[in-house]
mmCIF file of C-alpha atoms in Angstrom:
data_model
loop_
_atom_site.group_PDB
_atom_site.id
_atom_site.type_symbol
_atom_site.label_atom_id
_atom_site.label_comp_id
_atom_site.label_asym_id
_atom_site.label_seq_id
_atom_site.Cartn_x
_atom_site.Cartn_y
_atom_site.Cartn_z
ATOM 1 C CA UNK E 192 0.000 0.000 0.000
ATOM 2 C CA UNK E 193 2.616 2.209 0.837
ATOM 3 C CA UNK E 194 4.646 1.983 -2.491
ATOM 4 C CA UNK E 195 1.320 2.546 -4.331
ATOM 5 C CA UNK E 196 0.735 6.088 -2.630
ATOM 6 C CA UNK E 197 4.618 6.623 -3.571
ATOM 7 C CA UNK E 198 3.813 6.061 -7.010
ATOM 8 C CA UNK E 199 0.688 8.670 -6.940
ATOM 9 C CA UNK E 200 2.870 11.437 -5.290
ATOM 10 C CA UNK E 201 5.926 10.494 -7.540
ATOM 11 C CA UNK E 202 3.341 10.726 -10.682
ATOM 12 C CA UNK E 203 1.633 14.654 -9.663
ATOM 13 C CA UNK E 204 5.278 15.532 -8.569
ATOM 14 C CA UNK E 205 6.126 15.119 -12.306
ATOM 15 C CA UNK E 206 2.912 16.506 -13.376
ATOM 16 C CA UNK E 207 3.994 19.476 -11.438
ATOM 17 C CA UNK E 208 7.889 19.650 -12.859
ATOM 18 C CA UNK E 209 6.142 19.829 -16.508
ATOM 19 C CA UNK E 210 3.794 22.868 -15.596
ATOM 20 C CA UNK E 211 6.627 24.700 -13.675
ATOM 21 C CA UNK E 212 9.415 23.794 -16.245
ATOM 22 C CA UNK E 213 7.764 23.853 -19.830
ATOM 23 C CA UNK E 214 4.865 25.832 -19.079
ATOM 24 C CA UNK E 215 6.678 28.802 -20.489
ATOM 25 C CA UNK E 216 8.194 27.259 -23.723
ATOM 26 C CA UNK E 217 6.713 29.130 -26.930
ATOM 27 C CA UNK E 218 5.462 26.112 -28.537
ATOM 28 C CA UNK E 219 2.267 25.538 -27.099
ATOM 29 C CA UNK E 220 1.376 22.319 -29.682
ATOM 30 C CA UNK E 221 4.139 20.675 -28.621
ATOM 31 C CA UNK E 222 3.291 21.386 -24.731
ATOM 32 C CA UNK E 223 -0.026 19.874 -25.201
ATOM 33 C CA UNK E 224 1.078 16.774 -26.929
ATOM 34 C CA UNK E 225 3.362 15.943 -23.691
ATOM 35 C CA UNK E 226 0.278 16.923 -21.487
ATOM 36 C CA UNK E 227 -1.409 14.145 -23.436
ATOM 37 C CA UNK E 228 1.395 11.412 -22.354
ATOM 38 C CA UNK E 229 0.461 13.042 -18.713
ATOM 39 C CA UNK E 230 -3.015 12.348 -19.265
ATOM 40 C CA UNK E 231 -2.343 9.040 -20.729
ATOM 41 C CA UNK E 232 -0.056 8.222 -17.657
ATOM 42 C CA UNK E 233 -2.601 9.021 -15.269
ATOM 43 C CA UNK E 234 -5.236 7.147 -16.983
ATOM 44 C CA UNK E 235 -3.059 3.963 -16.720
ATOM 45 C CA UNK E 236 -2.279 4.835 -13.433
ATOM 46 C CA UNK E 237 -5.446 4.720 -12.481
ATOM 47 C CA UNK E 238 -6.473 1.546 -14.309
ATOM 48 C CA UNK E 239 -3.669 0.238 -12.370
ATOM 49 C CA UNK E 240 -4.885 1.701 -9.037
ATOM 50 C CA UNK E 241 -8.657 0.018 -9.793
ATOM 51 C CA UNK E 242 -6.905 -3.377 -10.439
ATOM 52 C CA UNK E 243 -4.997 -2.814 -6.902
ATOM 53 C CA UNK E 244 -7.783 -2.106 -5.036
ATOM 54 C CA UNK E 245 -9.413 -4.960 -6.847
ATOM 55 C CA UNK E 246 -6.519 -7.421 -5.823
ATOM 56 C CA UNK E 247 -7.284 -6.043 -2.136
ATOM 57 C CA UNK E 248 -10.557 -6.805 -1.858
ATOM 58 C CA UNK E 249 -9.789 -10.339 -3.220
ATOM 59 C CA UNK E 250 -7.372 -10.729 -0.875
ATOM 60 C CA UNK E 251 -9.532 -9.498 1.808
ATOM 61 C CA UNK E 252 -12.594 -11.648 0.741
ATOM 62 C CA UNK E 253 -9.750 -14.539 0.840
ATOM 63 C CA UNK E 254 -8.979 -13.522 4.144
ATOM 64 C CA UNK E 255 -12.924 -13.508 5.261
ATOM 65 C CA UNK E 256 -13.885 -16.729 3.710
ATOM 66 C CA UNK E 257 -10.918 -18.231 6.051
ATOM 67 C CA UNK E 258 -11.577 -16.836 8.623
ATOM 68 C CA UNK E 259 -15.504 -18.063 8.157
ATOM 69 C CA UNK E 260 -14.455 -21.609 6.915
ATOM 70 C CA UNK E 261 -12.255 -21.511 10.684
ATOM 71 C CA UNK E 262 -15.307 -20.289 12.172
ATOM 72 C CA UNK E 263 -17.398 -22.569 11.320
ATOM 73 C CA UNK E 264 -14.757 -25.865 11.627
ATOM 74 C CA UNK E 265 -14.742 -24.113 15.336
ATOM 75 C CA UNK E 266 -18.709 -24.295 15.540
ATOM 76 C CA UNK E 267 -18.822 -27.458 13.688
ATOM 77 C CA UNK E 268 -16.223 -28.989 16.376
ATOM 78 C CA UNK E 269 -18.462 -27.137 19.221
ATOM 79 C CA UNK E 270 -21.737 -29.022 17.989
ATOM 80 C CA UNK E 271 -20.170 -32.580 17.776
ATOM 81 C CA UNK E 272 -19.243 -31.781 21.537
ATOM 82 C CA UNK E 273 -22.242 -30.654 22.525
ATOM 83 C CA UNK E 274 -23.767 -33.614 20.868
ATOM 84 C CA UNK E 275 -21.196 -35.901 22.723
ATOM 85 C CA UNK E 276 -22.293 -34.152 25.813
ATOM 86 C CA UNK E 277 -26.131 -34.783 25.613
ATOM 87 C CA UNK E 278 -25.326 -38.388 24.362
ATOM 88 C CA UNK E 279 -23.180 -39.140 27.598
ATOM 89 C CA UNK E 280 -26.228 -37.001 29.994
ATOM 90 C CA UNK E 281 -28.926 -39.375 27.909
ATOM 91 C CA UNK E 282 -26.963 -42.724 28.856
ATOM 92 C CA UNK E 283 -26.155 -41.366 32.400
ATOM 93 C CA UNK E 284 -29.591 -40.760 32.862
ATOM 94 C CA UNK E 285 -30.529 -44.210 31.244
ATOM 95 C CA UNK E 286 -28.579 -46.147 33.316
ATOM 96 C CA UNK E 287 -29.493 -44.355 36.656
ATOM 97 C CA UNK E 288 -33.242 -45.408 35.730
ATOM 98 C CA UNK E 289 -32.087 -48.801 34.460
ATOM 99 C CA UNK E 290 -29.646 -49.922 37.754
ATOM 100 C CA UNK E 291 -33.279 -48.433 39.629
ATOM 101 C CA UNK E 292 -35.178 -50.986 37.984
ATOM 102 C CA UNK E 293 -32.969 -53.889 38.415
ATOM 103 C CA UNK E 294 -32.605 -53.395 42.422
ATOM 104 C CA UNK E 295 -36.434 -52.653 42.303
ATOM 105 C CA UNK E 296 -36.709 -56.277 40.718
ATOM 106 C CA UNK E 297 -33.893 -57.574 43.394
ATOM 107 C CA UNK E 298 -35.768 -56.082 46.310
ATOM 108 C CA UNK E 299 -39.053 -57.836 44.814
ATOM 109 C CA UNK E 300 -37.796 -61.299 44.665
ATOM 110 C CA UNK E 301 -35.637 -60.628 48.280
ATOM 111 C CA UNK E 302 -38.823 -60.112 50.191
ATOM 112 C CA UNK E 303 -40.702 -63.311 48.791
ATOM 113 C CA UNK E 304 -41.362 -65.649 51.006
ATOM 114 C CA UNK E 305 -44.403 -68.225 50.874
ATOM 115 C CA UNK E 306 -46.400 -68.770 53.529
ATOM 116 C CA UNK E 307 -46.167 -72.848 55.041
ATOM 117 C CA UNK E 308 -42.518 -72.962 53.224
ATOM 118 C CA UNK E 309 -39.152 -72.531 54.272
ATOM 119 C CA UNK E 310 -38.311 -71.336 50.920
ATOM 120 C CA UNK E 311 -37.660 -67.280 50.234
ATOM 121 C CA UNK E 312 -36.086 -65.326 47.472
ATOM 122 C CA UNK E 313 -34.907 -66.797 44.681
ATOM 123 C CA UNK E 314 -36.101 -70.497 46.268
ATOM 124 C CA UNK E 315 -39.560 -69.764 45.916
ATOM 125 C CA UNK E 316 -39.207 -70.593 42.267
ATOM 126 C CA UNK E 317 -38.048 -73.698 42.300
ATOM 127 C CA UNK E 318 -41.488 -73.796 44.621
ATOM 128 C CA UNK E 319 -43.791 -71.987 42.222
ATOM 129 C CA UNK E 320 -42.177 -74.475 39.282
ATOM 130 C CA UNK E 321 -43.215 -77.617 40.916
ATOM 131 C CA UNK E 322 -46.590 -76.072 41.832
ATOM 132 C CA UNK E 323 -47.053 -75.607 37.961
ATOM 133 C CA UNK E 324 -46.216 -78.987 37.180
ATOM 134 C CA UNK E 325 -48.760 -80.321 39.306
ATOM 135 C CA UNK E 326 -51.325 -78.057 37.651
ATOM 136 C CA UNK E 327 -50.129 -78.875 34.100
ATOM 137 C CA UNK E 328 -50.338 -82.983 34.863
ATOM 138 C CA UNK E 329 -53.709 -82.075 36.112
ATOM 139 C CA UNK E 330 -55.276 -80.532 33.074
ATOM 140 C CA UNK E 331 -53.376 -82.836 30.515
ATOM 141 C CA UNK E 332 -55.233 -85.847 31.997
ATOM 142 C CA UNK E 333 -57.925 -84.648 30.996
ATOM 143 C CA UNK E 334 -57.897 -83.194 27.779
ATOM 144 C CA UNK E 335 -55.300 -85.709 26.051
ATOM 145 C CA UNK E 336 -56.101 -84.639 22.702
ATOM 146 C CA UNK E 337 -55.160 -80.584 23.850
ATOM 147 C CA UNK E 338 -52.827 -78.765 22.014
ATOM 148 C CA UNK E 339 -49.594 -78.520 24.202
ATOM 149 C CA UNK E 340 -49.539 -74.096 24.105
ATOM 150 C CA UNK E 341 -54.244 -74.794 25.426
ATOM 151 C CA UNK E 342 -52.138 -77.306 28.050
ATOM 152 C CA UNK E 343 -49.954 -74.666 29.325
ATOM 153 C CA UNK E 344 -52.151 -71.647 29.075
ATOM 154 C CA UNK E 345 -54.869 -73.570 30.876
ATOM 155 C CA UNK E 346 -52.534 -74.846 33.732
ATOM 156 C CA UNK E 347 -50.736 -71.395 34.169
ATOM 157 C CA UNK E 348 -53.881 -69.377 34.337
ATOM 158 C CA UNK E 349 -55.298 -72.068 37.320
ATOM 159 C CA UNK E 350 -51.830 -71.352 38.979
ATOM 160 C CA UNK E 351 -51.407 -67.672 38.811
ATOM 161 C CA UNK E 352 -54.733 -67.205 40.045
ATOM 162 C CA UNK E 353 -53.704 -69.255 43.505
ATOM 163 C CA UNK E 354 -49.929 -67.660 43.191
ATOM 164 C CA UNK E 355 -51.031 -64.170 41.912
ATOM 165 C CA UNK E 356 -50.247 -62.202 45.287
ATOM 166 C CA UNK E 357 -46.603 -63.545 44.895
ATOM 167 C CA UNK E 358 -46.041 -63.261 41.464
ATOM 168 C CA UNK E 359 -47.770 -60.263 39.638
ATOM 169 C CA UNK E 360 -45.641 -57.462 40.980
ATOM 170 C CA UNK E 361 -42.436 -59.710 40.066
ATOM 171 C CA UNK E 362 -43.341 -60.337 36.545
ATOM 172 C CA UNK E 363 -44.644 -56.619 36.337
ATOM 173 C CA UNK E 364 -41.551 -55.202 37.282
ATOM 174 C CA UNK E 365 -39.121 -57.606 35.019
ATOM 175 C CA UNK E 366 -41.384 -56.743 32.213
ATOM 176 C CA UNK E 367 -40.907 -53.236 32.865
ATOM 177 C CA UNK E 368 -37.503 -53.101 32.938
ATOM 178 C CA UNK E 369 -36.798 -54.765 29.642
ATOM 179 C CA UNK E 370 -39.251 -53.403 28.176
ATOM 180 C CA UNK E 371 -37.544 -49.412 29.348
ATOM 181 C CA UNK E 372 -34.549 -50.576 27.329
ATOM 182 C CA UNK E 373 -36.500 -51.434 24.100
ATOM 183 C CA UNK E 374 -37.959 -48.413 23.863
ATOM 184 C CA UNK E 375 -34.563 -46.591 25.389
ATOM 185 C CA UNK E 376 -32.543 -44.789 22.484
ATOM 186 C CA UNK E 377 -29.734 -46.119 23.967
ATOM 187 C CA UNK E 378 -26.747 -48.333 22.264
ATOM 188 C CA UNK E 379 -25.874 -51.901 22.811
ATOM 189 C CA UNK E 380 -29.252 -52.558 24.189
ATOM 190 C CA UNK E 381 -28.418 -56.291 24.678
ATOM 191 C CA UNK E 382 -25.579 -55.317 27.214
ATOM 192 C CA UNK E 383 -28.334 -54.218 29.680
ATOM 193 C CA UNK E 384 -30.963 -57.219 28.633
ATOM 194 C CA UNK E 385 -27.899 -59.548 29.223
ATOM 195 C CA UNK E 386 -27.495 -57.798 32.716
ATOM 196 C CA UNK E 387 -31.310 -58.373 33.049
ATOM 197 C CA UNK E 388 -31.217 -62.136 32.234
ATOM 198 C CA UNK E 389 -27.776 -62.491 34.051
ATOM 199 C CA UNK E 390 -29.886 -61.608 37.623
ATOM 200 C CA UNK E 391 -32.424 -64.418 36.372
ATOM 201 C CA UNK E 392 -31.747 -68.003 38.019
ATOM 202 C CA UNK E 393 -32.519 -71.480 35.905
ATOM 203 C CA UNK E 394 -36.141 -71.504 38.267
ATOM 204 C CA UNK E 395 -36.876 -68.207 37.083
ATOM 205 C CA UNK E 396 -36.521 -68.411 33.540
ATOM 206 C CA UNK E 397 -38.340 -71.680 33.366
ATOM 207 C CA UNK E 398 -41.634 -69.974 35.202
ATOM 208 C CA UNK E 399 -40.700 -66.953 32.893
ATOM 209 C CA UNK E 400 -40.871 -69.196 29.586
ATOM 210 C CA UNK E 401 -44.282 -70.492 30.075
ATOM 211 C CA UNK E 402 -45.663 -67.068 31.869
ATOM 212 C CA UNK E 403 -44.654 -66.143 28.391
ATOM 213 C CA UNK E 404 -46.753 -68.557 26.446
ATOM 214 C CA UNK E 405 -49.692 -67.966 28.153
ATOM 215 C CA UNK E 406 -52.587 -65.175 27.906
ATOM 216 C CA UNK E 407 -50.347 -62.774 30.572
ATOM 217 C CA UNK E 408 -47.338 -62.247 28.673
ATOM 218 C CA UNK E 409 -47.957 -64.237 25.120
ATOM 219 C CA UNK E 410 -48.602 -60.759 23.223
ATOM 220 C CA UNK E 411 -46.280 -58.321 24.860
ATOM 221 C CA UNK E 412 -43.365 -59.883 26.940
ATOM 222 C CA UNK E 413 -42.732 -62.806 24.200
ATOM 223 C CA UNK E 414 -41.763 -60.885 21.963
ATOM 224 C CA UNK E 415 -39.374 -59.404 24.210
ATOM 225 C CA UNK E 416 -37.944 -63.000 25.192
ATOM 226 C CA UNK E 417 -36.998 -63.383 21.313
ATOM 227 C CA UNK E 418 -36.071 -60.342 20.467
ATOM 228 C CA UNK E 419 -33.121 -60.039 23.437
ATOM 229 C CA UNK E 420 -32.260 -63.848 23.432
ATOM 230 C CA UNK E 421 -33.404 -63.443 27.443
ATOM 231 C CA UNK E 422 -33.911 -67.156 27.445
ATOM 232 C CA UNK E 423 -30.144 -67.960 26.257
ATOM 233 C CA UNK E 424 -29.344 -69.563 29.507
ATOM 234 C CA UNK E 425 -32.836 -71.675 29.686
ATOM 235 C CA UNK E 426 -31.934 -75.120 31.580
ATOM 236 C CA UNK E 427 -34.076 -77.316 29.078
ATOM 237 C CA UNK E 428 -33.919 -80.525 31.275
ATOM 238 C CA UNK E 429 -35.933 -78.325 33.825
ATOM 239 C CA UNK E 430 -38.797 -78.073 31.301
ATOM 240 C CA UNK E 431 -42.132 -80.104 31.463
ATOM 241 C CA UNK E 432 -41.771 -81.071 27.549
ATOM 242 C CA UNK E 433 -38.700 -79.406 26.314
ATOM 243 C CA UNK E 434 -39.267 -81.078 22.481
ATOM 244 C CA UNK E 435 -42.187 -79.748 22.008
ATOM 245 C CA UNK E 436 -42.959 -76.560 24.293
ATOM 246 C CA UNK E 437 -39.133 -75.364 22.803
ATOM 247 C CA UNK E 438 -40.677 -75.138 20.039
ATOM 248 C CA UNK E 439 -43.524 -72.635 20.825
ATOM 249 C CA UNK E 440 -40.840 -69.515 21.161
ATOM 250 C CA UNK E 441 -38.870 -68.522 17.785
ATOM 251 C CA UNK E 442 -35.288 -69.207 17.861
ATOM 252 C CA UNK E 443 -33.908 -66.104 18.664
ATOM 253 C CA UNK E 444 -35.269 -66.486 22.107
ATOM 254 C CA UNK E 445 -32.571 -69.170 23.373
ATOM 255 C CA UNK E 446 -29.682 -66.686 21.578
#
């Protein structure tokens, strides 16, 4: 910038040598032709000048759009770490709720205990499984020609009623709790349904499998079962008819 305004000053300094110098010559003609190169000088030093001033305001626009294209990379880089932010508060919060539920289900089966047993917590299943039994032997006397999933609807619906004091809040709350992670936006959702199944003894899951296949959890918590593989760790020797009733539940329910 500074040798431009040189130029300028150098350029009117001249202009002002040829008025002081040849101002007085007699031939006036002559005069005006080299006031014509003056002209003509100052015409190209303008051009020039408008192409400077041009190449400044490209370089400042150059400038501008790097300064934007940092501002925004800085913005950009601000929003992923906001976003990181809200995704860490959303899991936080997730898995407060979640680790809730679970010792909610814990503190469920802990206070169990049946009344004329000496069986509480997680023993009252093995309890509950043997009462079922009886009530399934019971109703497939009678109706030998019965479809084995009419069998075990009929028999669980006779127990439940007589066990229903024990047992609805339990199966309430496990239902709840996988069902908060299915509809959780969170990632790796079978890391907390293998948590859930992980708390869930070999008593438990059998009772679970055919609570499942009968009018209390056959529409909503099935699906469940076979969508999370929750029945992975099923002891099949503990089941009533393992050929057949295994094959009531799709495959993805044993993993």
């Amino acid at each position: 910038m500074r040798i431009f305004w040189l130029a300028v000053a150098g350029v009117v300094l001249a202009w002002g040598l040829v008025w002081v110098f040849l101002l007085p010559h007699p031939d006036r003609g002559t005069i005006g032709d080299m006031f014509g190169v003056v002209n003509a000088l100052f015409s190209g030093l303008a051009f020039i000048g408008i192409i400077y001033t041009i190449l400044l305001q490209s370089r400042e626009l150059q400038l501008q759009r790097r300064e934007l294209t940092l501002t925004r990379a800085e913005i950009e880089g601000q929003r992923l770490q906001l976003v990181a932010q809200n995704e860490t508060l959303r899991k936080e919060s997730f898995e407060h709720t979640f680790f809730a539920l679970l010792r909610l289900q814990n503190d469920i089966l802990g206070a169990m205990d049946l009344p004329g047993q000496t069986a509480k917590g997680r023993d009252c299943f093995r309890v509950f499984c043997e009462r079922f039994r009886i009530f399934y032997a019971e109703y497939a006397d009678g109706h030998l020609w019965a479809p084995e999933l009419e069998r075990i609807n009929a028999a669980y619906l006779r127990f439940f009623d007589e066990n229903q004091s024990e047992l609805e809040h339990y199966f309430r709350s496990l239902y709840n709790t996988v069902k908060f992670v299915k509809i959780s936006d969170v990632r790796e959702k079978r890391c907390y349904t293998n948590l859930i199944r992980s708390q869930l003894s070999s008593y438990e899951l059998v009772l679970l499998f055919y609570s499942c296949l009968s009018d209390f959890g056959r529409d909503k918590f099935k699906p469940l079962l076979e969508e999370f593989a929750l029945l992975e760790a099923l002891p099949r020797v503990l089941l009533i008819n393992s050929t057949e009733h295994l094959l009531l539940y799709e495959a993805g329910a044993f993993g």
